Amino acid sequence: MPSDAAPDQSAADGYLQRAHLLAELGRYDEGIGELTALIATEPAHVPALTMLARMHLAADRPAEALAVAETAVEKATAGPEAVPLLVARGFALLDLERWKPAAATADEILARAPGDAYAQRSAAALLSASRNGQAALDAAWRGVELSSDEPEAHLVLGLVAVRLQLFDLAERAYREALRLDPELGEAGQDVGVARLERRRYAETLEHLTAMADLPVARPDPARTVDDGIRRLLLSVAGLSLVASVLVGALAPASPGASRLFAVLAVGGVAVLLRRPATWRPGLREAMARGLVVPVYAAAAAVVLLLAYALVGGPWPLVGAITASVVAGFTAFARR
């Protein structure tokens, strides 16, 4: 019996990985198809149900997201493990303008995970949109206290503050979020499910600050460019490294599937680079200030991963892993 469990788990992981990559490419219907196939064989697979609900949200289908989330919450445990599902349910309720159930969902999230930063800031955002008031502000501050180095925490604090007309606090919070992640100004252009909350928060805060005519201080332009390029390099290197390791692990059992996965990974990198106008103008200047090695190493990792997808063999994978590590470490060291 134990020997049968591993292939089942491996197959489930494969569905989830493919669905995630397809979502990050903006191919939601195909990702939903992968998840639907998995859920058909494992109706109580909570991670798949959670991703499916988030994918429907990303595709602007709140009614479908709510139906999936409601089903999944019934199958999940009673502890904090259900928080991502509850967050998806809360967002769906907001999109459907069902304010009271959304606020009740936020209260449930706070009760389940009082010490979890993600839960606190998610509940704060839900309360801010559905009921507002001191409870939303308290949860937002708690989220910042628990994860002061995460830009999303400050983004939510700014969002709550704007709705409460605490404009000085909102400006400080947004400025701190931008300092931690200069690319937040373009978060509204993100696709996929990995940064679903970040995209929603950034879009809402931008809209509210525009309505309130709220000035937002920007970081130094040169530093912003360098930080943006460095973060992009870290993302490319990280995705290349994870993909290379997964492809290498898959290759002995299924070389064809591993090469297909490599193609999808290269496609994921292409999504990261889909807006050249946002990074290409500052690339040469950033390289002149010490980012030459990570730029070329990250490019080499992607090229080698593509080479494996085309011709196979172990050496392109070894090279891709090495180049990814070099790119990541050197980009991080230049912060």
Short mmCIF file of C-alpha atoms in Angstrom, two decimals:
data_model
loop_
_atom_site.label_atom_id
_atom_site.label_comp_id
_atom_site.label_asym_id
_atom_site.label_seq_id
_atom_site.Cartn_x
_atom_site.Cartn_y
_atom_site.Cartn_z
CA MET A 1 0.00 0.00 0.00
CA PRO A 2 2.70 2.61 0.78
CA SER A 3 4.26 2.04 -2.64
CA ASP A 4 1.05 3.28 -4.30
CA ALA A 5 0.97 6.56 -2.37
CA ALA A 6 4.14 8.06 -3.79
CA PRO A 7 3.06 8.01 -7.48
CA ASP A 8 -0.30 9.53 -6.51
CA GLN A 9 1.41 12.34 -4.64
CA SER A 10 3.87 12.83 -7.48
CA ALA A 11 1.03 13.08 -9.99
CA ALA A 12 -0.79 15.60 -7.77
CA ASP A 13 2.35 17.71 -7.47
CA GLY A 14 2.71 17.61 -11.25
CA TYR A 15 -0.81 18.95 -11.72
CA LEU A 16 -0.20 21.73 -9.21
CA GLN A 17 3.13 22.72 -10.78
CA ARG A 18 1.69 22.85 -14.27
CA ALA A 19 -1.33 24.83 -13.08
CA HIS A 20 0.89 27.32 -11.30
CA LEU A 21 3.14 27.85 -14.33
CA LEU A 22 0.14 28.27 -16.62
CA ALA A 23 -1.39 30.80 -14.23
CA GLU A 24 1.82 32.84 -14.13
CA LEU A 25 1.63 32.93 -17.94
CA GLY A 26 -1.90 34.28 -17.68
CA ARG A 27 -3.33 31.08 -19.20
CA TYR A 28 -6.02 30.66 -16.55
CA ASP A 29 -8.39 28.37 -18.43
CA GLU A 30 -5.61 25.84 -19.05
CA GLY A 31 -4.50 26.06 -15.42
CA ILE A 32 -8.08 25.54 -14.27
CA GLY A 33 -8.23 22.47 -16.51
CA GLU A 34 -5.19 20.97 -14.77
CA LEU A 35 -6.68 21.58 -11.34
CA THR A 36 -10.09 20.26 -12.36
CA ALA A 37 -8.46 17.03 -13.52
CA LEU A 38 -6.70 16.64 -10.17
CA ILE A 39 -9.81 17.43 -8.14
CA ALA A 40 -11.81 14.90 -10.17
CA THR A 41 -9.57 12.17 -8.76
CA GLU A 42 -9.05 13.76 -5.33
CA PRO A 43 -12.14 15.84 -4.45
CA ALA A 44 -10.76 16.73 -1.00
CA HIS A 45 -7.35 17.97 -2.23
CA VAL A 46 -7.34 21.28 -0.34
CA PRO A 47 -4.22 22.82 -1.97
CA ALA A 48 -5.72 22.23 -5.41
CA LEU A 49 -9.06 23.70 -4.33
CA THR A 50 -7.27 26.71 -2.85
CA MET A 51 -5.33 27.35 -6.04
CA LEU A 52 -8.47 26.87 -8.12
CA ALA A 53 -10.34 29.49 -6.10
CA ARG A 54 -7.44 31.94 -6.43
CA MET A 55 -7.21 31.26 -10.16
CA HIS A 56 -10.89 32.08 -10.63
CA LEU A 57 -10.30 35.32 -8.73
CA ALA A 58 -7.34 36.19 -10.93
CA ALA A 59 -9.54 35.53 -13.97
CA ASP A 60 -12.27 37.86 -12.58
CA ARG A 61 -14.74 35.08 -11.86
CA PRO A 62 -15.75 35.76 -8.24
CA ALA A 63 -18.89 33.60 -8.30
CA GLU A 64 -16.89 30.54 -9.37
CA ALA A 65 -14.17 31.39 -6.85
CA LEU A 66 -16.72 31.62 -4.04
CA ALA A 67 -18.28 28.27 -4.94
CA VAL A 68 -14.88 26.54 -4.88
CA ALA A 69 -13.80 28.27 -1.67
CA GLU A 70 -17.02 27.35 0.14
CA THR A 71 -16.57 23.71 -0.86
CA ALA A 72 -12.93 23.71 0.16
CA VAL A 73 -13.49 25.35 3.56
CA GLU A 74 -15.81 22.49 4.47
CA LYS A 75 -13.03 20.00 3.71
CA ALA A 76 -10.18 21.94 5.38
CA THR A 77 -9.06 21.63 8.98
CA ALA A 78 -10.29 24.01 11.64
CA GLY A 79 -6.87 25.58 12.24
CA PRO A 80 -4.86 28.31 10.50
CA GLU A 81 -4.26 26.01 7.51
CA ALA A 82 -7.60 27.18 6.13
CA VAL A 83 -6.60 30.87 6.14
CA PRO A 84 -5.68 31.05 2.41
CA LEU A 85 -9.06 29.55 1.56
CA LEU A 86 -10.86 32.02 3.79
CA VAL A 87 -8.94 34.88 2.19
CA ALA A 88 -10.03 33.70 -1.25
CA ARG A 89 -13.61 33.45 -0.02
CA GLY A 90 -13.41 36.96 1.44
CA PHE A 91 -12.09 38.45 -1.81
CA ALA A 92 -14.83 36.71 -3.79
CA LEU A 93 -17.48 38.08 -1.43
CA LEU A 94 -16.05 41.59 -1.81
CA ASP A 95 -16.11 41.32 -5.58
CA LEU A 96 -19.74 40.21 -5.36
CA GLU A 97 -20.45 43.18 -3.01
CA ARG A 98 -21.58 40.93 -0.18
CA TRP A 99 -20.14 43.13 2.56
CA LYS A 100 -21.46 41.45 5.73
CA PRO A 101 -20.30 37.92 4.85
CA ALA A 102 -16.93 39.39 3.81
CA ALA A 103 -16.55 41.11 7.18
CA ALA A 104 -17.57 37.91 8.97
CA THR A 105 -14.93 36.02 7.00
CA ALA A 106 -12.32 38.57 8.10
CA ASP A 107 -13.35 38.08 11.72
CA GLU A 108 -12.95 34.32 11.30
CA ILE A 109 -9.46 34.77 9.84
CA LEU A 110 -8.42 36.92 12.80
CA ALA A 111 -9.75 34.33 15.24
CA ARG A 112 -7.99 31.43 13.54
CA ALA A 113 -4.52 32.96 13.17
CA PRO A 114 -3.89 35.85 15.59
CA GLY A 115 -0.11 35.46 15.26
CA ASP A 116 0.15 35.10 11.49
CA ALA A 117 1.19 38.17 9.47
CA TYR A 118 -0.51 37.05 6.25
CA ALA A 119 -3.77 36.42 8.09
CA GLN A 120 -3.66 39.77 9.88
CA ARG A 121 -3.03 41.90 6.80
CA SER A 122 -5.53 39.90 4.72
CA ALA A 123 -8.22 40.35 7.34
CA ALA A 124 -7.37 44.05 7.60
CA ALA A 125 -7.84 44.49 3.86
CA LEU A 126 -11.16 42.63 3.94
CA LEU A 127 -12.42 44.65 6.91
CA SER A 128 -11.30 47.90 5.32
CA ALA A 129 -13.40 47.24 2.23
CA SER A 130 -16.41 45.69 3.95
CA ARG A 131 -16.83 47.36 7.35
CA ASN A 132 -13.82 49.62 8.00
CA GLY A 133 -13.11 51.10 11.43
CA GLN A 134 -10.65 50.50 14.24
CA ALA A 135 -10.61 46.72 13.86
CA ALA A 136 -9.20 47.06 10.34
CA LEU A 137 -6.53 49.49 11.50
CA ASP A 138 -5.56 47.30 14.46
CA ALA A 139 -5.19 44.25 12.21
CA ALA A 140 -3.13 46.24 9.70
CA TRP A 141 -0.77 47.45 12.44
CA ARG A 142 -0.51 43.90 13.76
CA GLY A 143 0.44 42.72 10.29
CA VAL A 144 3.23 45.30 10.12
CA GLU A 145 4.49 44.35 13.59
CA LEU A 146 4.65 40.68 12.61
CA SER A 147 6.35 41.27 9.22
CA SER A 148 7.85 44.73 9.05
CA ASP A 149 10.14 43.68 6.17
CA GLU A 150 7.28 42.67 3.86
CA PRO A 151 6.05 45.44 1.55
CA GLU A 152 2.55 43.96 1.41
CA ALA A 153 2.11 44.64 5.14
CA HIS A 154 2.82 48.36 4.68
CA LEU A 155 0.71 48.39 1.51
CA VAL A 156 -2.30 47.15 3.45
CA LEU A 157 -1.67 49.65 6.25
CA GLY A 158 -1.68 52.41 3.64
CA LEU A 159 -4.86 51.03 2.13
CA VAL A 160 -6.65 50.99 5.49
CA ALA A 161 -5.32 54.44 6.39
CA VAL A 162 -6.58 56.03 3.17
CA ARG A 163 -10.07 54.66 3.72
CA LEU A 164 -9.99 56.06 7.27
CA GLN A 165 -8.72 59.40 5.86
CA LEU A 166 -5.49 59.11 7.86
CA PHE A 167 -3.55 60.53 4.94
CA ASP A 168 -0.24 61.18 6.72
CA LEU A 169 -0.12 57.57 7.88
CA ALA A 170 -1.13 56.37 4.42
CA GLU A 171 1.66 58.31 2.77
CA ARG A 172 4.28 57.01 5.22
CA ALA A 173 3.07 53.42 4.81
CA TYR A 174 3.08 53.60 1.01
CA ARG A 175 6.52 55.20 1.00
CA GLU A 176 7.86 52.37 3.17
CA ALA A 177 6.25 49.77 0.91
CA LEU A 178 7.94 51.38 -2.09
CA ARG A 179 11.26 51.47 -0.28
CA LEU A 180 11.01 47.74 0.36
CA ASP A 181 9.87 46.99 -3.19
CA PRO A 182 10.29 49.75 -5.79
CA GLU A 183 8.37 47.65 -8.32
CA LEU A 184 5.13 48.02 -6.38
CA GLY A 185 4.17 50.94 -8.59
CA GLU A 186 3.64 48.45 -11.42
CA ALA A 187 2.14 45.62 -9.36
CA GLY A 188 -1.23 46.23 -10.99
CA GLN A 189 0.22 44.78 -14.22
CA ASP A 190 1.12 41.43 -12.62
CA VAL A 191 -0.63 38.27 -13.74
CA GLY A 192 -1.02 34.88 -12.11
CA VAL A 193 -1.92 33.81 -8.59
CA ALA A 194 1.41 34.08 -6.77
CA ARG A 195 0.96 37.82 -6.25
CA LEU A 196 -2.81 37.99 -6.32
CA GLU A 197 -3.19 39.93 -3.07
CA ARG A 198 -0.33 42.30 -3.87
CA ARG A 199 -1.93 43.15 -7.21
CA ARG A 200 -5.32 43.81 -5.65
CA TYR A 201 -3.92 45.94 -2.86
CA ALA A 202 -1.74 48.01 -5.19
CA GLU A 203 -4.60 48.66 -7.62
CA THR A 204 -6.99 49.66 -4.84
CA LEU A 205 -4.48 51.90 -3.08
CA GLU A 206 -3.53 53.62 -6.32
CA HIS A 207 -7.20 54.30 -7.03
CA LEU A 208 -7.89 55.61 -3.53
CA THR A 209 -4.80 57.82 -3.39
CA ALA A 210 -5.73 59.30 -6.76
CA MET A 211 -9.23 60.08 -5.49
CA ALA A 212 -7.80 61.67 -2.33
CA ASP A 213 -5.11 63.52 -4.30
CA LEU A 214 -2.55 62.03 -1.91
CA PRO A 215 1.11 62.82 -2.71
CA VAL A 216 3.45 59.86 -2.48
CA ALA A 217 7.18 60.32 -2.04
CA ARG A 218 9.28 58.23 -4.42
CA PRO A 219 12.70 56.72 -3.75
CA ASP A 220 15.86 58.08 -5.38
CA PRO A 221 15.57 57.27 -9.15
CA ALA A 222 19.05 55.74 -9.54
CA ARG A 223 18.59 53.53 -6.48
CA THR A 224 15.12 52.56 -7.63
CA VAL A 225 16.46 51.43 -11.01
CA ASP A 226 19.26 49.39 -9.42
CA ASP A 227 16.91 47.80 -6.90
CA GLY A 228 14.38 47.02 -9.60
CA ILE A 229 16.96 45.33 -11.85
CA ARG A 230 18.44 43.43 -8.89
CA ARG A 231 15.04 42.14 -7.83
CA LEU A 232 14.29 41.11 -11.40
CA LEU A 233 17.59 39.22 -11.54
CA LEU A 234 16.83 37.49 -8.25
CA SER A 235 13.43 36.45 -9.60
CA VAL A 236 14.91 35.09 -12.84
CA ALA A 237 17.69 33.29 -10.98
CA GLY A 238 15.29 31.81 -8.44
CA LEU A 239 12.83 30.60 -11.04
CA SER A 240 15.65 29.13 -13.16
CA LEU A 241 17.16 27.35 -10.16
CA VAL A 242 13.89 25.84 -8.95
CA ALA A 243 12.92 24.81 -12.48
CA SER A 244 16.34 23.24 -13.15
CA VAL A 245 16.21 21.19 -9.96
CA LEU A 246 12.66 20.01 -10.65
CA VAL A 247 13.50 19.20 -14.26
CA GLY A 248 16.56 17.24 -13.14
CA ALA A 249 14.48 15.27 -10.65
CA LEU A 250 11.86 14.50 -13.29
CA ALA A 251 14.32 13.59 -16.07
CA PRO A 252 15.16 9.96 -15.04
CA ALA A 253 11.53 8.93 -14.90
CA SER A 254 10.22 10.92 -17.88
CA PRO A 255 12.73 12.74 -20.10
CA GLY A 256 10.03 14.04 -22.42
CA ALA A 257 7.97 15.50 -19.59
CA SER A 258 11.06 17.07 -18.04
CA ARG A 259 11.92 18.81 -21.31
CA LEU A 260 8.34 20.07 -21.61
CA PHE A 261 8.54 21.39 -18.06
CA ALA A 262 11.77 23.19 -19.01
CA VAL A 263 9.91 24.90 -21.87
CA LEU A 264 7.19 26.03 -19.44
CA ALA A 265 9.86 27.35 -17.06
CA VAL A 266 11.47 29.39 -19.83
CA GLY A 267 7.99 30.69 -20.61
CA GLY A 268 7.68 31.73 -16.97
CA VAL A 269 10.89 33.73 -17.27
CA ALA A 270 9.49 35.34 -20.42
CA VAL A 271 6.51 36.49 -18.35
CA LEU A 272 8.85 38.14 -15.84
CA LEU A 273 10.46 40.00 -18.73
CA ARG A 274 7.25 40.72 -20.60
CA ARG A 275 7.53 44.53 -20.22
CA PRO A 276 11.01 45.47 -21.51
CA ALA A 277 10.18 49.16 -21.25
CA THR A 278 10.17 48.85 -17.45
CA TRP A 279 13.69 47.40 -17.12
CA ARG A 280 15.64 47.67 -20.35
CA PRO A 281 16.33 51.45 -20.12
CA GLY A 282 18.12 51.03 -16.78
CA LEU A 283 19.84 47.74 -17.50
CA ARG A 284 23.05 49.21 -18.95
CA GLU A 285 23.39 51.73 -16.11
CA ALA A 286 22.80 49.03 -13.51
CA MET A 287 25.46 46.86 -15.15
CA ALA A 288 27.87 49.76 -15.03
CA ARG A 289 27.27 50.00 -11.29
CA GLY A 290 28.25 46.40 -10.59
CA LEU A 291 25.51 44.10 -11.86
CA VAL A 292 27.39 42.69 -14.87
CA VAL A 293 27.99 39.24 -13.40
CA PRO A 294 24.42 38.54 -12.24
CA VAL A 295 22.99 39.82 -15.53
CA TYR A 296 25.11 37.49 -17.66
CA ALA A 297 24.75 34.59 -15.22
CA ALA A 298 20.95 34.90 -15.17
CA ALA A 299 20.87 35.06 -18.97
CA ALA A 300 23.13 31.99 -19.18
CA ALA A 301 20.86 30.04 -16.81
CA VAL A 302 17.83 30.67 -19.01
CA VAL A 303 19.71 29.86 -22.23
CA LEU A 304 21.03 26.60 -20.75
CA LEU A 305 17.57 25.64 -19.54
CA LEU A 306 16.26 26.24 -23.05
CA ALA A 307 19.17 24.20 -24.44
CA TYR A 308 18.13 21.28 -22.25
CA ALA A 309 14.55 21.60 -23.50
CA LEU A 310 15.82 21.39 -27.09
CA VAL A 311 18.56 18.74 -26.91
CA GLY A 312 18.34 17.13 -23.45
CA GLY A 313 21.38 15.80 -21.62
CA PRO A 314 22.63 16.44 -18.06
CA TRP A 315 25.22 19.13 -18.74
CA PRO A 316 22.84 21.96 -19.70
CA LEU A 317 21.01 21.35 -16.42
CA VAL A 318 24.25 21.38 -14.43
CA GLY A 319 25.22 24.62 -16.13
CA ALA A 320 21.78 26.16 -15.55
CA ILE A 321 21.89 25.33 -11.84
CA THR A 322 25.42 26.74 -11.49
CA ALA A 323 24.58 29.93 -13.40
CA SER A 324 21.39 30.43 -11.36
CA VAL A 325 23.30 30.14 -8.09
CA VAL A 326 25.97 32.57 -9.30
CA ALA A 327 23.33 35.05 -10.51
CA GLY A 328 21.37 34.87 -7.27
CA PHE A 329 24.33 35.23 -4.91
CA THR A 330 26.00 38.06 -6.85
CA ALA A 331 22.74 39.98 -7.27
CA PHE A 332 22.00 39.61 -3.56
CA ALA A 333 25.52 40.66 -2.61
CA ARG A 334 25.17 43.92 -4.58
CA ARG A 335 22.10 45.11 -2.64
#
